[in-house]
């Protein structure tokens, strides 16, 4: 007969909005062992599995720490209560916890006071507003599994939870009848119980004793502090919030670039400082989705998006928010793992703002094949390919704007936009390969620019710090022939050095923080490196802190209106590296608002 051998949970801490799917090990009647489900619709040998979830609710409500959500709170900041800051942010597990977090925590007080003084109500942030449930969920409606599953939690709609037992100051509520359950804000601070029992298909009665397992207390999903969009055009104020919450003026558009950290790279060995529950994909995907949707960008360029996660999660979830999706998976000549978990670049755009015109896929492996055919001696071809072939790709998309910001002298002119999205993840010792890939991409963009009068954006993680040869080539249009990076060139693919140029007038978007004239830019300037005109960091781990990500634009056709504020180490909290419970990637997102400007007449 069918029997249950083992039941356990993959994560030790349940989190609001993150699916819980227990691991159930079964022995079939033929003695084979499986983890496959046996539903009522497909019984096995006259038996099937029935699941139930319960919330164990104590008469005494338990609050959790806002800094260490797995810990029970022992004190509350009354200043938060007075300032009407979401109550979940006011709890701390110890005086030391509150003291360590104060420099970051006081920002909540300052912003609340500033908002009341200036506006008479709570300040709207670009990231979104927190609701009063304390779950850290943004009011922007999430129509994915974070919300729809919490309404049904499986195939059975949630009725008012039935009281099934009351004993010793505890009440048990039945909250779900499927194998998977998504904790809701109502579950915060409570233990959940999962029950699995074998049922006779004819009598519908249980056979034997149920197998049960208890979770630890449910915690709210930690949410990053909101990041504002800072104007750089001289106005000392936040951007204008539109009716749908976007900060954008008529005729302008926003672009987000974000390396989201592929699950295949998010190992506990590499990021041992991040709690295992915060590193798990069920948690990170919901936190990343909340963050990405909260920015409300018109164009979204993501890197390190696994093939299966694009198809099964990001494309369908962002589709619900009005985005069309395009994707380019990395090639797999070097990669030897599961083809479904190989990552790539994903570009999304709002259907109500843009339409898709054309897509170009750049495979650097193919460019390497062509290069070795013409520029490398036969005896060196194999070694050259081993050095050059790294599976990296770029996705180039041409879009047409559905809005107009053309002057009266250009009525009805099509406004096209070219957006390049890439991830140059070449080992640091292969400096020549990295420079060659960036140069190859730029030459491809030059060809597109020569064929059409079109503004260009270049987004991505280039794994190149400011001042490196790839960065110089991108932002300055050339590389100093004496640059130290050019000393590594065993295949002579960078020679003559005079060829390492391009004619695109590219400028780094975030350099506008140093060039802008707004009165409120001083804080952002402190987070910039004045020698390189780039942020102090976009990647922050225990082993490395520096800038690797960029948004570049053609300055003769686009102008920067505003930029998403940068994080500083205080924002990440003392002794914290990325990823963390609040921020689910080791990179930070970059976002810029642009406006098309007429090109100068030639």
Coordinates of C-alpha atoms in Angstrom, one line a residue, residues 251-454:
X251 CA 7.7 62.7 -23.2
X252 CA 10.3 61.2 -20.8
X253 CA 10.9 57.6 -20.0
X254 CA 12.7 55.5 -17.4
X255 CA 15.3 52.7 -17.9
X256 CA 16.3 50.2 -15.2
X257 CA 19.4 48.0 -15.3
X258 CA 19.8 45.3 -12.7
X259 CA 21.9 42.1 -12.3
X260 CA 19.5 40.0 -10.2
X261 CA 22.0 37.3 -9.3
X262 CA 21.2 33.9 -10.9
X263 CA 20.0 31.2 -8.5
X264 CA 22.7 28.9 -9.9
X265 CA 25.3 31.3 -8.5
X266 CA 23.6 32.1 -5.2
X267 CA 25.3 29.4 -3.2
X268 CA 25.6 29.4 0.6
X269 CA 29.3 28.8 0.2
X270 CA 29.8 32.1 -1.7
X271 CA 27.3 34.1 0.3
X272 CA 27.7 32.5 3.7
X273 CA 26.8 35.7 5.5
X274 CA 23.3 35.7 4.0
X275 CA 20.7 33.7 5.9
X276 CA 19.7 30.5 4.0
X277 CA 16.0 31.5 3.9
X278 CA 16.9 34.9 2.3
X279 CA 19.2 33.2 -0.2
X280 CA 16.5 30.7 -1.3
X281 CA 15.0 31.3 -4.7
X282 CA 11.3 31.2 -3.6
X283 CA 12.1 34.1 -1.3
X284 CA 14.4 36.0 -3.6
X285 CA 12.1 35.8 -6.6
X286 CA 9.3 37.5 -4.8
X287 CA 11.5 40.1 -3.3
X288 CA 13.1 40.9 -6.7
X289 CA 9.7 41.1 -8.3
X290 CA 8.5 43.5 -5.6
X291 CA 11.5 45.7 -6.2
X292 CA 11.4 45.6 -10.0
X293 CA 7.7 46.3 -10.2
X294 CA 8.0 49.0 -7.5
X295 CA 10.4 51.0 -9.7
X296 CA 7.7 51.2 -12.5
X297 CA 10.4 51.6 -15.2
X298 CA 9.3 51.9 -18.8
X299 CA 12.2 49.7 -19.9
X300 CA 13.8 47.0 -17.7
X301 CA 17.2 45.4 -18.5
X302 CA 18.0 42.4 -16.3
X303 CA 21.1 40.3 -16.3
X304 CA 21.7 36.8 -14.9
X305 CA 18.2 35.7 -15.6
X306 CA 18.0 31.9 -15.7
X307 CA 16.3 30.5 -18.7
X308 CA 13.7 28.6 -16.7
X309 CA 13.1 31.5 -14.4
X310 CA 12.5 33.8 -17.4
X311 CA 9.9 31.4 -18.9
X312 CA 8.2 30.3 -15.7
X313 CA 8.3 33.4 -13.6
X314 CA 9.6 36.8 -14.8
X315 CA 7.9 36.8 -18.3
X316 CA 4.5 35.8 -17.0
X317 CA 4.6 37.9 -13.8
X318 CA 5.8 41.1 -15.6
X319 CA 3.3 40.5 -18.4
X320 CA 0.6 41.0 -15.7
X321 CA 2.1 44.4 -15.1
X322 CA 2.0 45.4 -18.8
X323 CA 5.5 44.4 -19.9
X324 CA 6.4 42.7 -23.1
X325 CA 9.5 40.4 -22.7
X326 CA 12.5 39.6 -24.9
X327 CA 15.3 37.2 -23.9
X328 CA 18.7 36.0 -25.1
X329 CA 20.1 33.0 -23.3
X330 CA 23.8 32.6 -23.1
X331 CA 25.3 30.1 -25.5
X332 CA 26.5 26.8 -24.1
X333 CA 29.7 25.8 -25.7
X334 CA 31.5 26.2 -22.3
X335 CA 28.6 25.7 -20.0
X336 CA 28.0 22.0 -19.2
X337 CA 25.2 22.1 -16.7
X338 CA 21.4 21.9 -17.2
X339 CA 20.4 24.0 -20.2
X340 CA 17.3 25.2 -18.4
X341 CA 19.4 26.9 -15.6
X342 CA 21.8 28.7 -17.9
X343 CA 21.3 32.4 -17.6
X344 CA 21.0 35.3 -20.0
X345 CA 19.8 38.9 -20.6
X346 CA 16.2 39.8 -20.4
X347 CA 14.7 43.1 -21.7
X348 CA 11.2 44.2 -20.8
X349 CA 9.2 47.2 -22.0
X350 CA 5.8 48.7 -21.2
X351 CA 3.4 48.0 -24.1
X352 CA 1.6 51.3 -23.4
X353 CA 4.8 53.2 -23.9
X354 CA 6.7 51.4 -26.6
X355 CA 6.3 48.9 -29.4
X356 CA 8.9 46.3 -30.6
X357 CA 10.5 47.1 -33.9
X358 CA 13.6 44.9 -34.2
X359 CA 15.8 42.5 -32.1
X360 CA 19.5 41.7 -32.6
X361 CA 21.2 38.9 -30.8
X362 CA 25.0 39.2 -30.3
X363 CA 26.8 35.9 -29.6
X364 CA 30.4 36.6 -28.8
X365 CA 31.3 33.0 -29.4
X366 CA 30.3 33.5 -33.1
X367 CA 32.4 36.7 -33.2
X368 CA 35.3 34.7 -31.8
X369 CA 35.0 32.1 -34.5
X370 CA 35.1 34.8 -37.2
X371 CA 38.0 36.5 -35.6
X372 CA 40.2 33.3 -35.3
X373 CA 39.4 32.4 -38.9
X374 CA 41.0 35.6 -40.3
X375 CA 43.3 36.9 -37.6
X376 CA 44.9 33.8 -35.9
X377 CA 47.4 31.4 -37.3
X378 CA 46.2 27.9 -37.8
X379 CA 48.4 26.4 -35.1
X380 CA 47.0 28.8 -32.6
X381 CA 43.3 28.5 -33.5
X382 CA 42.4 26.0 -30.8
X383 CA 44.2 27.9 -28.0
X384 CA 42.6 31.1 -29.3
X385 CA 39.1 29.7 -29.2
X386 CA 39.7 28.3 -25.7
X387 CA 40.6 31.8 -24.6
X388 CA 37.9 33.7 -26.5
X389 CA 34.8 31.5 -26.2
X390 CA 33.0 32.4 -22.9
X391 CA 29.3 32.0 -23.9
X392 CA 28.6 35.7 -23.3
X393 CA 25.8 37.4 -25.2
X394 CA 24.2 40.8 -25.7
X395 CA 20.5 41.6 -26.5
X396 CA 19.9 44.7 -28.7
X397 CA 16.3 45.9 -29.1
X398 CA 14.9 48.7 -31.2
X399 CA 11.7 50.2 -29.9
X400 CA 9.3 52.8 -31.1
X401 CA 7.9 55.3 -28.6
X402 CA 4.1 55.6 -28.4
X403 CA 4.5 59.0 -26.8
X404 CA 5.8 62.1 -28.5
X405 CA 8.2 64.8 -27.4
X406 CA 9.1 66.1 -30.8
X407 CA 8.9 69.8 -31.4
X408 CA 6.4 71.6 -33.7
X409 CA 8.9 71.4 -36.5
X410 CA 8.9 67.6 -36.5
X411 CA 5.2 66.6 -36.3
X412 CA 4.5 62.9 -36.6
X413 CA 8.1 61.8 -36.8
X414 CA 8.7 58.3 -35.4
X415 CA 10.7 58.2 -32.2
X416 CA 12.9 55.1 -32.3
X417 CA 15.2 54.0 -29.4
X418 CA 18.0 51.4 -29.4
X419 CA 18.6 49.5 -26.1
X420 CA 21.6 47.2 -25.6
X421 CA 21.6 44.8 -22.7
X422 CA 24.7 42.7 -21.9
X423 CA 26.6 40.8 -19.2
X424 CA 30.4 40.6 -19.8
X425 CA 31.2 38.0 -17.1
X426 CA 34.8 37.2 -18.3
X427 CA 37.4 36.2 -15.6
X428 CA 39.4 39.2 -14.5
X429 CA 42.7 37.7 -15.7
X430 CA 41.4 37.7 -19.3
X431 CA 41.5 41.5 -19.7
X432 CA 42.0 41.2 -23.5
X433 CA 38.8 39.1 -23.9
X434 CA 36.8 41.6 -21.9
X435 CA 38.0 44.6 -23.9
X436 CA 37.5 42.7 -27.2
X437 CA 33.9 41.8 -26.2
X438 CA 33.0 45.4 -25.3
X439 CA 34.7 46.6 -28.5
X440 CA 32.8 44.1 -30.6
X441 CA 29.5 45.2 -29.1
X442 CA 30.2 48.9 -29.7
X443 CA 31.1 48.2 -33.3
X444 CA 27.8 46.4 -33.8
X445 CA 26.0 49.4 -32.3
X446 CA 27.9 51.8 -34.6
X447 CA 26.5 49.9 -37.6
X448 CA 22.9 50.3 -36.3
X449 CA 23.6 54.0 -35.7
X450 CA 24.9 54.4 -39.2
X451 CA 21.7 52.9 -40.7
X452 CA 19.2 55.0 -38.7
X453 CA 19.0 58.3 -36.8
X454 CA 18.4 56.7 -33.4

